[in-house]
Amino acid sequence: MTKVLMRGNEAIGAAAIEAGCKYFFGYPITPQSELPEYMARELPKIGGIFLQAESEIAAINMVYGASGAGARVMTSSSSPGISLKQEGISYIAGAELPCLIVNIMRGGPGLGSIQPSQTDYFQATRGGGNGDYRVVVLAPSNIQELVDLVIEGFDIADQYRNPVMILGDGMIGQMMEPVEFKKPKPRDLPKKDWATTGTKGKRKPNIINSLYLEAEELEEHNKKLQAKYQAIKENEVKVESYNIENADVVIAAYGTTARIAKTAISQLEKEGYKVGLIRPITLWPYPYDEFEKINDKCKGILTVEMNTGQMVDDVKIAVKGKYPVHFYGRTGGMVPTPGEIVEKVKEIYGGEI
Amino acid sequence: MLNDKRLRFIVGHYASGKTEFSINYAIKLVEMGKKVALVDLDVVNLYFRSREKKEFLEKLGIKVIASSVNASAVDIPAISAEVFTPMQDTSYEAVIDVGGDPDGARALGRYKDYIVEGDYDMFYVLNANRPETQTAEKAVEYLRKIEDTARARVTGLINNTHMLKSTTVEDVLKGQEVALEVSKMTNIPIKYISVIEKIAKDLPDNLEGEVFPITLYMREDWMI
């Protein structure tokens, strides 16, 4: 297929339809509203259903229902809307239902602003709902990767019967770039024999539920969930790294910020600085092991984010105190420039190349 | 450019490249010594609007008119009353950057009294690399819908078929074929072929429409 130019939000919709998603439940919010608009226009054409719910809470519970019935289904929102969905996400994780949730992040806290941010890192990776559950969090850095991860995200969700979240900042939703739609590497997906599709009198009813009346049973259920999360940690980590074997400073960044960091790195290289990059593509499971490959002479790690340093905790866990961990971030919808990152790296160098 | 009418409305499909064209067009006019106003009528987009370049453009001497609410992150369709200035003051050469799709063109209805046949140009920006305007039929459908909502006729086509910084001559020529087909179907001439500077010189010189080299002002260094 030839490349076309698409805006991030539209590309998510096109990718989801390509992946066989036929149901979308959501509620509009800037800066992701082009996605429900796209689905409202395109899903009826393929016999699917777009439904604008009365609220984000209703939308996520519609996802619960559709997924319980075995459908490929998704919802999307932006930061404050994703906050509203947390209860439903916990229920979905508890009931072991696959679905795709898209968060195109905007400035916070509260209503914040409509401009790009990465301030929902904690919420996405630690869970904003109750209980010991995990959501697979994918953080694309360009629109092609966004498309690829949306398509693969549905498969990951089905394989593990778990919600998968696409975590993009407002730039990812709004930016236009060339994309093409490729088939993901095939996965051996389990049959959805747990779905509530009607017994036709031939089997016992399937029950979709997250409530357990016996403590022992709930503990068993939690053990099962933990075993699943362990398998995801072993199989699904995605990371891109650059020059960490030789770098004096390694930048850790994801999403749009990683793009800006790459531009800063090429500027620094022209001046003789040796700077590497670790770009987590999965924020959960986090690519802790990648940091083990950083060379011993590295002077420090610079985490760059559009927040006040939420990923710093994971970077510190990863480097185990071996290197100092620095931070540079902008908030409120401000996007860091390559020049600002260049200055910060030079500061860590302390005036010596 | 100087033969274009004083009021130039730039319309087109969502994300077809209206804003980049508008900014470049306004800058060329001011370089010719004209008194220029750039009106950002975009109430559809929230990112990448010409108002983000207000300071830069005003330094060049262009009057930038946008929302009546002075904040970059405004999510409400508030249009400044000042938009009437270049409509009424005929000493201005005006470039009016209209929001994408028929939805964006709706904002033009308010200025119906000033959109008088023969006194304005309305340029339809066409990017054949956008999925919804890849064929002439689809592009004409959009064009007609925009005309209906705007209550005004398109007077010229702009072939702005691109792939951002990696645009090739083939992209432009592919778009030119679609634009020619649209031109045939609608009887509207191709006025400009808007193309990034580095490939402008490689285009064949027998193309319909004036080659209009542009600089991408809305794309940051780190964007492709």
Coordinates of C-alpha atoms in Angstrom, one line a residue:
Chain A
M1 CA 0.0 0.0 0.0
T2 CA 1.3 3.5 -0.8
K3 CA 2.0 6.1 1.8
V4 CA -0.7 8.6 2.7
L5 CA -0.5 11.7 4.9
M6 CA -2.6 11.4 8.0
R7 CA -3.0 13.3 11.2
G8 CA -2.2 11.1 14.3
N9 CA -5.8 11.0 15.6
E10 CA -7.2 10.0 12.1
A11 CA -4.4 7.4 11.7
I12 CA -5.4 5.7 15.0
G13 CA -8.9 5.3 13.6
A14 CA -7.7 4.0 10.3
A15 CA -5.3 1.6 12.0
A16 CA -8.0 0.3 14.4
I17 CA -10.3 -0.4 11.5
E18 CA -7.4 -2.1 9.7
A19 CA -7.0 -4.3 12.8
G20 CA -10.6 -5.4 12.7
C21 CA -12.0 -3.1 15.4
K22 CA -15.7 -2.5 14.7
Y23 CA -16.9 -0.8 17.9
F24 CA -16.0 2.5 19.3
F25 CA -17.5 4.1 22.4
G26 CA -16.3 7.5 23.5
Y27 CA -16.9 11.1 24.4
P28 CA -15.2 14.0 22.6
I29 CA -12.3 16.0 24.2
T30 CA -9.5 18.0 22.8
P31 CA -6.9 17.1 21.6
Q32 CA -8.2 13.7 20.4
S33 CA -11.6 14.6 19.0
E34 CA -10.6 13.9 15.4
L35 CA -10.5 10.2 16.4
P36 CA -14.2 9.9 17.4
E37 CA -15.1 12.1 14.4
Y38 CA -13.2 9.7 12.1
M39 CA -14.9 6.7 13.7
A40 CA -18.3 8.3 13.5
R41 CA -17.8 8.7 9.8
E42 CA -16.0 5.4 8.9
L43 CA -17.4 2.7 11.2
P44 CA -21.0 2.7 9.9
K45 CA -19.5 2.2 6.4
I46 CA -18.1 -1.2 7.5
G47 CA -21.1 -2.3 9.5
G48 CA -19.5 -1.3 12.8
I49 CA -20.9 0.9 15.5
F50 CA -19.8 4.3 16.7
L51 CA -21.6 5.5 19.8
Q52 CA -21.0 8.8 21.5
A53 CA -21.8 7.9 25.2
E54 CA -23.2 10.3 27.7
S55 CA -19.9 10.4 29.5
E56 CA -16.5 8.8 29.7
I57 CA -17.7 6.5 32.4
A58 CA -20.5 5.2 30.3
A59 CA -18.1 4.8 27.4
I60 CA -15.6 2.6 29.2
N61 CA -18.4 0.4 30.6
M62 CA -19.8 0.0 27.0
V63 CA -16.3 -1.2 26.2
Y64 CA -16.6 -3.7 29.1
G65 CA -19.8 -5.0 27.6
A66 CA -18.7 -5.3 24.0
S67 CA -15.4 -6.9 25.0
G68 CA -17.3 -9.3 27.3
A69 CA -19.3 -10.4 24.2
G70 CA -16.1 -11.1 22.3
A71 CA -15.8 -7.9 20.1
R72 CA -12.7 -6.0 19.2
V73 CA -13.5 -2.7 20.8
M74 CA -11.8 0.5 21.8
T75 CA -12.3 3.9 23.4
S76 CA -10.2 7.0 23.5
S77 CA -10.0 10.2 25.4
S78 CA -7.6 12.8 26.7
S79 CA -6.2 13.2 30.3
P80 CA -9.2 14.3 32.3
G81 CA -11.4 11.9 30.4
I82 CA -9.1 9.0 31.1
S83 CA -9.2 9.9 34.8
L84 CA -13.0 9.4 34.6
K85 CA -12.5 6.0 33.0
Q86 CA -10.2 4.6 35.7
E87 CA -12.9 2.6 37.6
G88 CA -14.0 0.9 34.3
I89 CA -10.4 0.1 33.4
S90 CA -9.9 -1.6 36.8
Y91 CA -13.1 -3.6 36.2
I92 CA -11.9 -4.6 32.7
A93 CA -8.5 -5.7 34.0
G94 CA -10.2 -7.6 36.9
A95 CA -12.6 -9.4 34.5
E96 CA -9.7 -10.1 32.1
L97 CA -11.1 -8.4 29.1
P98 CA -9.1 -7.3 26.0
C99 CA -9.6 -3.7 24.7
L100 CA -7.6 -0.8 23.4
I101 CA -7.7 2.5 25.3
V102 CA -6.1 5.6 23.7
N103 CA -5.0 8.6 25.9
I104 CA -3.8 11.6 23.9
M105 CA -2.4 13.6 26.8
R106 CA -3.0 17.3 27.5
G107 CA -1.7 19.6 30.2
G108 CA -2.9 19.0 33.8
P109 CA -3.7 18.7 36.6
G110 CA -7.5 19.1 36.5
L111 CA -8.8 20.5 33.2
G112 CA -5.3 21.9 32.6
S113 CA -5.0 22.9 28.9
I114 CA -5.5 21.5 25.5
Q115 CA -1.8 21.6 24.7
P116 CA 0.5 18.5 24.6
S117 CA 1.9 16.9 27.8
Q118 CA 3.1 13.6 29.2
T119 CA 1.7 14.1 32.6
D120 CA -0.3 10.8 32.8
Y121 CA 2.8 8.6 33.0
F122 CA 2.1 7.7 36.7
Q123 CA -1.5 7.1 36.0
A124 CA -0.9 4.9 33.0
T125 CA 2.0 2.8 34.4
R126 CA 1.0 2.6 38.1
G127 CA -2.8 2.4 37.5
G128 CA -5.3 5.0 38.4
G129 CA -8.0 2.5 39.4
N130 CA -8.1 0.2 42.4
G131 CA -6.5 -3.2 42.8
D132 CA -3.3 -5.0 41.8
Y133 CA -3.7 -4.7 38.0
R134 CA -1.6 -3.7 35.1
V135 CA -2.3 -2.1 31.7
V136 CA 0.2 -2.6 28.8
V137 CA 1.3 0.9 27.9
L138 CA 2.6 1.7 24.4
A139 CA 4.2 5.1 23.7
P140 CA 4.6 5.8 20.0
S141 CA 7.1 8.4 18.9
N142 CA 5.8 9.0 15.4
I143 CA 2.6 8.5 13.4
Q144 CA 3.9 5.3 11.6
E145 CA 4.8 3.8 14.9
L146 CA 1.4 4.9 16.3
V147 CA -0.3 3.0 13.5
D148 CA 1.8 -0.1 14.0
L149 CA 1.3 -0.1 17.8
V150 CA -2.5 0.4 17.5
I151 CA -2.7 -2.7 15.2
E152 CA -0.4 -4.8 17.3
G153 CA -2.0 -3.4 20.5
F154 CA -5.3 -5.2 19.7
D155 CA -3.4 -8.5 19.3
I156 CA -1.5 -8.0 22.6
A157 CA -4.9 -7.3 24.3
D158 CA -6.4 -10.5 22.9
Q159 CA -3.4 -12.6 23.6
Y160 CA -3.3 -11.7 27.3
R161 CA -7.0 -10.8 27.8
N162 CA -5.8 -7.5 29.2
P163 CA -6.4 -3.8 28.4
V164 CA -3.7 -2.1 26.3
M165 CA -3.2 1.6 26.4
I166 CA -1.8 3.8 23.7
L167 CA -0.2 6.8 25.5
G168 CA 0.4 9.6 23.1
D169 CA 1.0 13.3 23.9
G170 CA -1.1 15.9 22.1
M171 CA 1.5 16.3 19.4
I172 CA 1.2 12.7 18.4
G173 CA -2.6 13.2 18.0
Q174 CA -2.3 16.4 16.1
M175 CA 0.8 16.0 14.0
M176 CA 0.6 15.0 10.3
E177 CA 3.0 12.5 8.9
P178 CA 3.2 9.8 6.1
V179 CA 1.9 6.4 7.1
E180 CA 1.3 3.0 5.5
F181 CA -0.7 0.1 7.0
K182 CA 1.2 -3.1 7.4
K183 CA 0.2 -6.4 8.9
P184 CA 1.8 -7.1 12.3
K185 CA 3.8 -10.3 12.9
P186 CA 1.2 -13.0 13.4
R187 CA 0.5 -14.1 16.9
D188 CA -1.1 -17.3 18.0
L189 CA -4.3 -15.8 19.5
P190 CA -6.4 -17.9 21.9
K191 CA -10.0 -18.5 21.0
K192 CA -12.5 -16.3 22.9
D193 CA -14.3 -19.2 24.4
W194 CA -14.9 -17.2 27.5
A195 CA -17.1 -14.6 25.7
T196 CA -20.8 -14.3 26.5
T197 CA -22.1 -15.1 23.1
G198 CA -25.1 -17.3 24.1
T199 CA -25.0 -20.9 25.2
K200 CA -27.5 -22.2 22.6
G201 CA -28.2 -24.8 25.2
K202 CA -24.9 -26.5 24.6
R203 CA -22.7 -25.3 27.4
K204 CA -22.7 -23.7 30.8
P205 CA -23.1 -19.9 30.7
N206 CA -19.9 -17.8 30.6
I207 CA -19.8 -15.1 33.2
I208 CA -17.9 -11.9 32.9
N209 CA -17.2 -10.5 36.4
S210 CA -14.6 -9.0 38.7
L211 CA -16.4 -9.7 42.0
Y212 CA -15.3 -12.7 44.2
L213 CA -17.3 -13.7 47.3
E214 CA -14.6 -16.0 48.7
A215 CA -11.2 -14.5 49.8
E216 CA -9.4 -17.7 48.7
E217 CA -10.9 -17.4 45.3
L218 CA -9.9 -13.8 44.9
E219 CA -6.4 -14.6 46.0
E220 CA -6.2 -17.3 43.4
H221 CA -7.5 -14.9 40.8
N222 CA -4.8 -12.3 41.8
K223 CA -2.1 -15.0 41.6
K224 CA -3.3 -15.8 38.1
L225 CA -3.2 -12.1 37.1
Q226 CA 0.3 -11.7 38.5
A227 CA 1.5 -14.8 36.5
K228 CA 0.0 -13.1 33.4
Y229 CA 1.8 -9.8 34.1
Q230 CA 5.0 -11.7 34.6
A231 CA 4.6 -13.3 31.1
I232 CA 3.9 -9.8 29.6
K233 CA 7.1 -8.5 31.3
E234 CA 9.1 -11.4 29.8
N235 CA 7.6 -11.2 26.3
E236 CA 6.5 -7.7 25.4
V237 CA 9.1 -5.2 26.3
K238 CA 9.9 -2.8 23.4
V239 CA 12.7 -0.3 23.4
E240 CA 14.9 1.6 21.0
S241 CA 18.4 2.5 22.0
Y242 CA 21.2 4.4 20.4
N243 CA 25.0 4.5 21.1
I244 CA 24.6 3.6 24.8
E245 CA 27.9 1.5 24.6
N246 CA 30.0 4.7 24.0
A247 CA 27.9 7.6 25.3
D248 CA 29.1 9.9 28.1
V249 CA 25.5 11.0 28.7
V250 CA 22.4 8.9 27.9
I251 CA 19.1 10.6 27.4
A252 CA 15.9 8.6 28.5
A253 CA 12.8 9.9 26.7
Y254 CA 9.6 8.6 25.1
G255 CA 7.0 9.8 22.6
T256 CA 7.5 13.3 21.1
T257 CA 10.2 14.2 23.6
A258 CA 12.4 11.4 22.2
R259 CA 12.1 12.9 18.8
I260 CA 13.3 16.2 20.1
A261 CA 16.1 14.5 22.0
K262 CA 17.2 12.8 18.7
T263 CA 17.6 16.2 17.1
A264 CA 19.5 17.5 20.1
I265 CA 21.8 14.4 20.0
S266 CA 22.7 15.0 16.3
Q267 CA 23.5 18.7 17.1
L268 CA 25.7 17.6 20.1
E269 CA 27.5 15.0 18.0
K270 CA 28.5 17.7 15.5
E271 CA 30.2 19.5 18.4
G272 CA 32.0 16.3 19.5
Y273 CA 29.8 15.2 22.4
K274 CA 29.0 11.5 22.7
V275 CA 25.3 11.2 23.7
G276 CA 23.1 8.1 23.6
L277 CA 19.4 7.5 23.9
I278 CA 17.1 4.9 25.5
R279 CA 13.6 5.3 24.2
P280 CA 11.1 3.0 26.0
I281 CA 8.3 2.1 23.6
T282 CA 6.5 0.1 26.3
L283 CA 6.2 2.2 29.4
W284 CA 4.8 -0.9 31.2
P285 CA 6.4 -3.3 31.0
Y286 CA 9.4 -1.0 31.4
P287 CA 12.7 -1.8 29.6
Y288 CA 14.8 -1.8 32.8
D289 CA 17.3 -4.3 31.4
E290 CA 18.3 -2.0 28.6
F291 CA 20.0 0.4 31.1
E292 CA 22.3 -2.5 32.0
K293 CA 24.0 -2.1 28.6
I294 CA 25.1 1.5 29.3
N295 CA 28.9 1.7 29.5
D296 CA 30.6 2.2 32.9
K297 CA 32.2 5.5 32.0
C298 CA 28.8 7.2 31.4
K299 CA 28.6 10.5 33.4
G300 CA 24.9 10.4 33.9
I301 CA 21.4 9.9 32.6
L302 CA 19.2 12.8 31.5
T303 CA 15.5 12.1 31.6
V304 CA 13.5 14.5 29.4
E305 CA 9.7 14.6 29.6
M306 CA 6.8 17.0 29.2
N307 CA 6.0 16.8 33.0
T308 CA 7.9 17.3 36.2
G309 CA 9.8 14.1 36.2
Q310 CA 7.4 11.1 36.4
M311 CA 9.7 8.6 34.5
V312 CA 12.7 9.5 36.7
D313 CA 11.5 6.9 39.3
D314 CA 11.7 4.1 36.7
V315 CA 15.1 5.3 35.4
K316 CA 16.4 5.3 39.0
I317 CA 15.1 1.8 39.5
A318 CA 16.8 0.8 36.2
V319 CA 20.3 2.2 36.9
K320 CA 20.3 1.0 40.6
G321 CA 22.3 4.0 41.7
K322 CA 25.1 3.4 39.3
Y323 CA 24.8 6.8 37.5
P324 CA 23.4 10.1 38.6
V325 CA 19.9 10.7 37.1
H326 CA 19.2 14.3 35.9
F327 CA 15.9 15.7 34.7
Y328 CA 14.8 18.3 32.2
G329 CA 11.1 18.9 31.6
R330 CA 8.5 21.5 30.4
T331 CA 4.9 21.6 31.6
G332 CA 1.6 23.3 30.9
G333 CA 1.7 22.5 27.2
M334 CA 5.2 23.8 26.5
V335 CA 7.2 21.6 24.3
P336 CA 11.0 21.4 25.0
T337 CA 13.3 22.6 22.1
P338 CA 16.4 20.7 20.9
G339 CA 18.4 23.7 22.1
E340 CA 17.2 23.4 25.7
I341 CA 18.2 19.7 25.8
V342 CA 21.6 20.5 24.3
E343 CA 22.3 23.0 27.1
K344 CA 21.3 20.6 29.8
V345 CA 23.5 17.8 28.3
K346 CA 26.5 20.3 28.3
E347 CA 25.7 21.2 31.9
I348 CA 26.1 17.5 32.8
Y349 CA 29.3 17.3 30.9
G350 CA 30.5 20.1 33.2
G351 CA 32.4 22.0 30.5
E352 CA 34.6 19.1 29.4
I353 CA 34.1 17.1 26.2
Chain B
M1 CA -0.1 37.2 -7.3
L2 CA -0.8 40.8 -7.8
N3 CA -3.5 39.9 -10.3
D4 CA -5.3 38.0 -7.5
K5 CA -8.3 39.8 -5.9
R6 CA -7.7 41.9 -2.8
L7 CA -9.6 39.4 -0.6
R8 CA -8.1 35.9 -0.9
F9 CA -9.9 33.1 1.0
I10 CA -7.9 30.0 1.4
V11 CA -10.1 26.9 1.8
G12 CA -9.6 23.1 1.5
H13 CA -9.8 19.7 3.1
Y14 CA -8.8 19.4 6.7
A15 CA -4.9 19.4 6.9
S16 CA -4.4 20.0 3.2
G17 CA -1.8 22.7 3.9
K18 CA -3.9 25.9 3.9
T19 CA -2.0 27.5 6.8
E20 CA 1.5 27.0 5.3
F21 CA 0.3 28.3 2.0
S22 CA -1.5 31.3 3.6
I23 CA 1.6 32.3 5.6
N24 CA 3.9 32.0 2.6
Y25 CA 1.5 33.9 0.4
A26 CA 1.2 36.7 3.0
I27 CA 5.0 36.9 3.4
K28 CA 5.4 37.2 -0.4
L29 CA 2.9 40.0 -0.5
V30 CA 4.6 42.0 2.2
E31 CA 7.9 41.5 0.5
M32 CA 6.4 43.2 -2.5
G33 CA 5.7 46.2 -0.3
K34 CA 2.0 45.6 0.2
K35 CA 0.0 46.4 3.3
V36 CA -1.0 42.8 4.3
A37 CA -3.4 41.4 6.8
L38 CA -3.5 37.6 7.6
V39 CA -6.8 36.5 9.1
D40 CA -6.8 33.2 11.0
L41 CA -10.5 32.1 10.7
D42 CA -9.7 28.6 11.8
V43 CA -12.2 27.5 14.4
V44 CA -11.7 23.8 13.7
N45 CA -8.0 23.1 14.4
L46 CA -6.4 23.7 17.7
Y47 CA -2.8 23.0 17.0
F48 CA -0.7 24.3 14.1
R49 CA -2.7 27.5 13.5
S50 CA -1.3 30.6 11.8
R51 CA -1.8 32.6 15.0
E52 CA 1.0 30.6 16.6
K53 CA 3.4 32.5 14.3
K54 CA 1.8 35.9 15.1
E55 CA 4.9 37.4 16.6
F56 CA 7.2 36.3 13.8
L57 CA 4.7 37.6 11.1
E58 CA 4.1 40.9 12.8
K59 CA 7.9 41.5 12.8
L60 CA 7.7 41.2 9.1
G61 CA 5.0 43.8 9.0
I62 CA 1.9 41.6 8.6
K63 CA -1.2 42.3 10.6
V64 CA -2.3 39.0 12.1
I65 CA -6.0 38.8 13.2
A66 CA -7.2 35.7 15.1
S67 CA -9.3 34.9 18.1
S68 CA -10.8 37.6 20.2
V69 CA -9.5 35.7 23.2
N70 CA -5.8 36.2 23.6
A71 CA -4.5 32.7 24.5
S72 CA -2.7 30.1 22.4
A73 CA -4.7 27.2 23.9
V74 CA -8.2 28.5 23.4
D75 CA -10.7 25.8 22.5
I76 CA -13.6 28.1 21.7
P77 CA -14.7 29.5 18.3
A78 CA -14.2 33.1 19.2
I79 CA -13.4 35.3 16.2
S80 CA -12.2 38.8 16.6
A81 CA -14.4 41.7 15.3
E82 CA -11.2 43.0 13.9
V83 CA -11.7 40.6 11.0
F84 CA -13.9 43.3 9.5
T85 CA -10.9 45.7 9.2
P86 CA -9.3 44.2 6.1
M87 CA -12.8 43.4 4.7
Q88 CA -13.8 47.1 4.9
D89 CA -10.4 48.9 4.6
T90 CA -9.5 48.5 1.0
S91 CA -5.9 49.6 1.5
Y92 CA -5.3 46.1 2.9
E93 CA -4.3 43.1 0.8
A94 CA -6.0 40.2 2.8
V95 CA -5.2 36.5 3.1
I96 CA -7.9 34.7 5.0
D97 CA -6.9 31.3 6.3
V98 CA -10.2 29.4 6.7
G99 CA -10.6 26.2 8.8
G100 CA -10.6 22.9 7.1
D101 CA -13.6 21.1 5.6
P102 CA -17.2 22.5 5.3
D103 CA -17.2 22.8 9.1
G104 CA -14.4 25.3 9.0
A105 CA -15.9 27.1 6.0
R106 CA -19.0 27.8 8.1
A107 CA -17.2 30.7 9.7
L108 CA -17.3 32.5 6.4
G109 CA -21.0 32.8 6.4
R110 CA -20.7 35.8 8.7
Y111 CA -18.8 37.8 6.1
K112 CA -21.3 37.1 3.3
D113 CA -21.8 40.8 2.6
Y114 CA -18.1 41.2 1.7
I115 CA -17.9 38.2 -0.5
V116 CA -19.1 39.8 -3.7
E117 CA -18.7 37.9 -7.0
G118 CA -15.7 39.3 -8.9
D119 CA -14.3 41.1 -5.8
Y120 CA -12.7 38.1 -4.1
D121 CA -10.6 35.0 -4.9
M122 CA -11.2 31.7 -3.1
F123 CA -8.4 29.2 -3.5
Y124 CA -9.0 25.5 -2.9
V125 CA -5.9 23.8 -1.5
L126 CA -5.6 20.3 -2.7
N127 CA -3.3 17.6 -1.3
A128 CA -3.7 14.3 -3.3
N129 CA -1.7 12.5 -0.6
R130 CA -4.5 12.9 1.9
P131 CA -6.7 9.8 1.9
E132 CA -10.0 11.8 1.5
T133 CA -8.8 13.8 -1.6
Q134 CA -6.8 11.2 -3.5
T135 CA -9.2 11.2 -6.4
A136 CA -10.7 14.0 -8.4
E137 CA -14.2 12.8 -7.6
K138 CA -13.6 13.0 -3.9
A139 CA -11.8 16.3 -4.2
V140 CA -14.7 17.8 -6.1
E141 CA -17.2 16.5 -3.6
Y142 CA -15.2 18.4 -0.8
L143 CA -14.9 21.5 -3.0
R144 CA -18.7 21.6 -3.6
K145 CA -19.5 21.0 0.1
I146 CA -17.2 23.8 1.1
E147 CA -18.7 26.2 -1.5
D148 CA -22.2 25.4 -0.2
T149 CA -21.3 26.1 3.4
A150 CA -19.2 29.2 2.6
R151 CA -21.9 30.5 0.2
A152 CA -19.2 31.4 -2.2
R153 CA -17.6 29.9 -5.3
V154 CA -14.0 28.7 -5.6
T155 CA -12.1 30.7 -8.1
G156 CA -8.8 28.9 -8.3
L157 CA -7.2 25.5 -7.4
I158 CA -3.8 25.1 -5.6
N159 CA -2.0 21.9 -6.1
N160 CA -0.3 21.5 -2.7
T161 CA 0.3 17.7 -3.0
H162 CA 3.2 17.0 -0.6
M163 CA 4.8 14.5 1.7
L164 CA 6.1 17.2 4.1
K165 CA 9.9 17.6 4.0
S166 CA 10.3 14.4 1.9
T167 CA 8.1 15.6 -1.0
T168 CA 9.3 14.4 -4.4
V169 CA 8.6 15.7 -7.9
E170 CA 6.5 12.6 -8.4
D171 CA 4.2 13.6 -5.5
V172 CA 3.6 17.0 -7.1
L173 CA 3.0 15.6 -10.6
K174 CA 0.6 13.0 -9.2
G175 CA -1.3 15.8 -7.5
Q176 CA -1.2 17.9 -10.7
E177 CA -3.0 15.1 -12.5
V178 CA -5.8 15.1 -9.9
A179 CA -5.9 18.9 -10.0
L180 CA -6.2 18.9 -13.8
E181 CA -9.0 16.4 -13.5
V182 CA -10.7 18.6 -10.9
S183 CA -10.2 21.6 -13.1
K184 CA -11.8 19.9 -16.1
M185 CA -14.8 18.8 -14.0
T186 CA -15.4 22.2 -12.4
N187 CA -14.0 24.7 -15.0
I188 CA -11.9 26.2 -12.2
P189 CA -8.3 27.0 -13.2
I190 CA -5.2 25.7 -11.4
K191 CA -3.7 29.0 -10.0
Y192 CA -0.7 27.7 -8.1
I193 CA 1.5 24.7 -7.6
S194 CA 2.7 25.1 -4.0
V195 CA 5.9 23.2 -3.4
I196 CA 8.8 23.2 -1.0
E197 CA 11.7 25.3 -2.3
K198 CA 14.3 22.5 -2.7
I199 CA 12.3 20.7 -5.4
A200 CA 10.6 23.7 -7.1
K201 CA 13.4 24.0 -9.6
D202 CA 13.1 20.4 -10.6
L203 CA 9.5 20.7 -11.8
P204 CA 8.9 20.6 -15.6
D205 CA 8.1 24.1 -16.8
N206 CA 5.0 23.4 -18.9
L207 CA 2.7 22.8 -15.9
E208 CA -0.6 24.6 -15.6
G209 CA -0.5 27.1 -12.8
E210 CA 2.3 29.2 -11.3
V211 CA 5.0 27.3 -9.3
F212 CA 4.9 28.8 -5.8
P213 CA 7.9 27.8 -3.7
I214 CA 7.1 27.7 0.0
T215 CA 9.0 27.4 3.3
L216 CA 7.5 25.2 6.0
Y217 CA 7.1 27.6 8.9
M218 CA 4.8 25.4 11.0
R219 CA 7.2 22.4 11.1
E220 CA 9.7 22.4 13.9
D221 CA 13.3 21.2 13.3
W222 CA 12.6 17.8 14.9
M223 CA 9.5 17.1 12.7
I224 CA 9.8 15.2 9.4

